[in-house]
mmCIF file of C-alpha atoms in Angstrom:
data_model
loop_
_atom_site.group_PDB
_atom_site.id
_atom_site.type_symbol
_atom_site.label_atom_id
_atom_site.label_comp_id
_atom_site.label_asym_id
_atom_site.label_seq_id
_atom_site.Cartn_x
_atom_site.Cartn_y
_atom_site.Cartn_z
ATOM 1 C CA GLN A 1 28.186 73.836 100.063
ATOM 2 C CA VAL A 2 30.719 71.109 99.433
ATOM 3 C CA GLN A 3 31.456 68.200 101.734
ATOM 4 C CA LEU A 4 35.051 67.065 102.049
ATOM 5 C CA VAL A 5 36.284 63.739 103.381
ATOM 6 C CA GLU A 6 39.969 63.023 103.870
ATOM 7 C CA SER A 7 41.514 59.584 103.864
ATOM 8 C CA GLY A 8 44.893 57.931 103.568
ATOM 9 C CA GLY A 9 46.482 58.972 106.816
ATOM 10 C CA GLY A 10 48.252 56.566 109.082
ATOM 11 C CA LEU A 11 51.443 55.691 110.867
ATOM 12 C CA VAL A 12 54.685 55.666 108.943
ATOM 13 C CA GLN A 13 58.362 55.727 109.791
ATOM 14 C CA ALA A 14 60.543 58.672 108.930
ATOM 15 C CA GLY A 15 61.517 58.593 105.288
ATOM 16 C CA GLY A 16 58.356 56.823 104.275
ATOM 17 C CA SER A 17 55.475 57.970 102.124
ATOM 18 C CA LEU A 18 51.747 58.426 102.338
ATOM 19 C CA ARG A 19 49.147 59.570 99.882
ATOM 20 C CA LEU A 20 46.215 61.518 101.215
ATOM 21 C CA SER A 21 42.954 61.802 99.358
ATOM 22 C CA CYS A 22 40.186 64.337 99.683
ATOM 23 C CA ALA A 23 36.860 63.359 98.194
ATOM 24 C CA ALA A 24 34.397 66.139 97.494
ATOM 25 C CA SER A 25 30.650 65.848 97.219
ATOM 26 C CA GLY A 26 27.686 68.178 97.053
ATOM 27 C CA ARG A 27 29.483 70.378 94.552
ATOM 28 C CA THR A 28 32.074 69.502 91.972
ATOM 29 C CA ALA A 29 35.643 69.934 93.115
ATOM 30 C CA SER A 30 36.361 72.085 90.080
ATOM 31 C CA SER A 31 34.189 74.808 91.593
ATOM 32 C CA TYR A 32 36.837 75.520 94.214
ATOM 33 C CA GLY A 33 40.434 76.200 94.803
ATOM 34 C CA MET A 34 41.666 73.467 97.105
ATOM 35 C CA GLY A 35 44.243 73.284 99.806
ATOM 36 C CA TRP A 36 45.791 71.034 102.381
ATOM 37 C CA LEU A 37 46.467 72.372 105.836
ATOM 38 C CA ARG A 38 47.676 70.641 108.946
ATOM 39 C CA GLN A 39 47.650 71.057 112.684
ATOM 40 C CA ALA A 40 50.224 69.412 114.899
ATOM 41 C CA PRO A 41 49.729 68.880 118.634
ATOM 42 C CA GLY A 42 50.228 72.131 120.478
ATOM 43 C CA LYS A 43 50.702 74.119 117.294
ATOM 44 C CA GLU A 44 48.632 76.423 115.154
ATOM 45 C CA ARG A 45 47.092 75.206 111.963
ATOM 46 C CA GLU A 46 49.431 75.799 109.058
ATOM 47 C CA PHE A 47 49.133 75.837 105.321
ATOM 48 C CA VAL A 48 50.756 72.948 103.484
ATOM 49 C CA SER A 49 49.808 73.123 99.837
ATOM 50 C CA GLY A 50 47.189 74.455 97.471
ATOM 51 C CA ILE A 51 46.043 73.851 93.927
ATOM 52 C CA SER A 52 44.013 75.906 91.499
ATOM 53 C CA ARG A 53 40.616 74.671 90.461
ATOM 54 C CA GLY A 54 41.902 73.436 87.135
ATOM 55 C CA GLY A 55 45.027 71.907 88.627
ATOM 56 C CA GLY A 56 47.413 73.994 86.576
ATOM 57 C CA ARG A 57 48.870 75.990 89.436
ATOM 58 C CA THR A 58 50.188 74.799 92.769
ATOM 59 C CA TYR A 59 51.643 76.330 95.877
ATOM 60 C CA TYR A 60 53.697 74.775 98.669
ATOM 61 C CA ALA A 61 54.873 75.760 102.078
ATOM 62 C CA ASP A 62 58.646 75.907 102.299
ATOM 63 C CA SER A 63 58.618 73.137 104.871
ATOM 64 C CA VAL A 64 57.235 70.601 102.385
ATOM 65 C CA GLN A 65 58.609 71.890 99.094
ATOM 66 C CA GLY A 66 60.299 69.103 97.198
ATOM 67 C CA ARG A 67 58.762 66.388 99.337
ATOM 68 C CA PHE A 68 55.024 66.808 98.889
ATOM 69 C CA THR A 69 53.037 66.959 95.678
ATOM 70 C CA ILE A 70 49.472 68.140 95.388
ATOM 71 C CA SER A 71 47.275 67.086 92.509
ATOM 72 C CA ARG A 72 43.638 66.847 91.626
ATOM 73 C CA ASP A 73 41.385 64.738 89.485
ATOM 74 C CA ASN A 74 38.266 66.758 88.903
ATOM 75 C CA ALA A 75 36.585 63.878 87.102
ATOM 76 C CA LYS A 76 36.743 62.019 90.412
ATOM 77 C CA ASN A 77 36.112 65.122 92.517
ATOM 78 C CA THR A 78 39.256 64.259 94.411
ATOM 79 C CA VAL A 79 42.363 66.109 95.533
ATOM 80 C CA TYR A 80 45.519 64.294 96.534
ATOM 81 C CA LEU A 81 48.583 65.012 98.581
ATOM 82 C CA GLN A 82 51.511 62.725 97.912
ATOM 83 C CA MET A 83 53.879 62.942 100.853
ATOM 84 C CA ASN A 84 57.382 61.577 100.448
ATOM 85 C CA SER A 85 60.427 61.640 102.694
ATOM 86 C CA LEU A 86 58.220 62.145 105.691
ATOM 87 C CA LYS A 87 59.713 63.598 108.829
ATOM 88 C CA PRO A 88 58.534 63.434 112.432
ATOM 89 C CA GLU A 89 57.693 67.126 112.235
ATOM 90 C CA ASP A 90 55.135 66.279 109.561
ATOM 91 C CA THR A 91 53.045 64.594 112.225
ATOM 92 C CA ALA A 92 49.701 66.352 112.305
ATOM 93 C CA VAL A 93 46.066 66.143 111.451
ATOM 94 C CA TYR A 94 45.804 66.991 107.786
ATOM 95 C CA PHE A 95 42.767 68.856 106.569
ATOM 96 C CA CYS A 96 41.439 69.295 103.101
ATOM 97 C CA ALA A 97 39.856 72.673 102.461
ATOM 98 C CA ALA A 98 37.989 74.427 99.664
ATOM 99 C CA ASP A 99 37.841 78.085 98.734
ATOM 100 C CA ARG A 100 34.724 79.339 97.008
ATOM 101 C CA ASP A 101 36.569 82.248 95.430
ATOM 102 C CA TYR A 102 39.044 79.920 93.690
ATOM 103 C CA CYS A 103 41.914 80.878 95.959
ATOM 104 C CA PHE A 104 44.471 78.179 96.732
ATOM 105 C CA GLY A 105 47.333 79.849 98.542
ATOM 106 C CA THR A 106 48.337 80.473 102.104
ATOM 107 C CA THR A 107 46.055 83.481 102.568
ATOM 108 C CA CYS A 108 42.858 81.903 101.257
ATOM 109 C CA SER A 109 39.691 81.874 103.303
ATOM 110 C CA TYR A 110 39.020 78.162 102.774
ATOM 111 C CA GLU A 111 35.408 78.260 103.819
ATOM 112 C CA TYR A 112 34.864 74.508 103.671
ATOM 113 C CA TRP A 113 36.801 71.898 105.588
ATOM 114 C CA GLY A 114 36.969 68.173 105.987
ATOM 115 C CA GLN A 115 37.241 66.437 109.332
ATOM 116 C CA GLY A 116 40.915 65.679 108.926
ATOM 117 C CA THR A 117 43.062 62.585 108.725
ATOM 118 C CA GLN A 118 45.846 61.779 111.152
ATOM 119 C CA VAL A 119 49.386 61.423 109.883
ATOM 120 C CA THR A 120 51.928 60.172 112.376
ATOM 121 C CA VAL A 121 55.595 59.892 111.473
ATOM 122 C CA SER A 122 57.796 58.017 113.889
ATOM 123 C CA SER A 123 61.477 58.729 114.281
#
C-alpha cells in the first residue's frame, strides 16, 4: 500500500496559479499510475489529469486542457499538478490517487487516495 499526501492548495484569485504536490511513501511512486481528481461542493468527484508511471504519457479532462500540467519526479516519489489560469469553477478539494494496475486515465480504479488539498479560486 502507498500513502499519498497532497499539498500546495490555497486561496487564489481567478487567473492565478497554484502548484499541487503529491508525496508518496510506503511504495515508490513509479509502481503506480497516478492521477489528480477533484470534488467541488455539491458536485461529484471528477477526473482532472493522469500520468503514466514513467511520466511519458499524460491525460487531461477537457475542462483543464491547456491550463493544467501534470508531471512526476519518481526520484522524489512526487507527482505535481501545475494549475494556471485558474477559474472559480476550479474550486474544489483536489485528490491525488494511485492505480496499482498502472492505469492513469479517467476510468482507472485508483485504489489509493490522499486526503486532499483545498483549492479555492475567487472571482
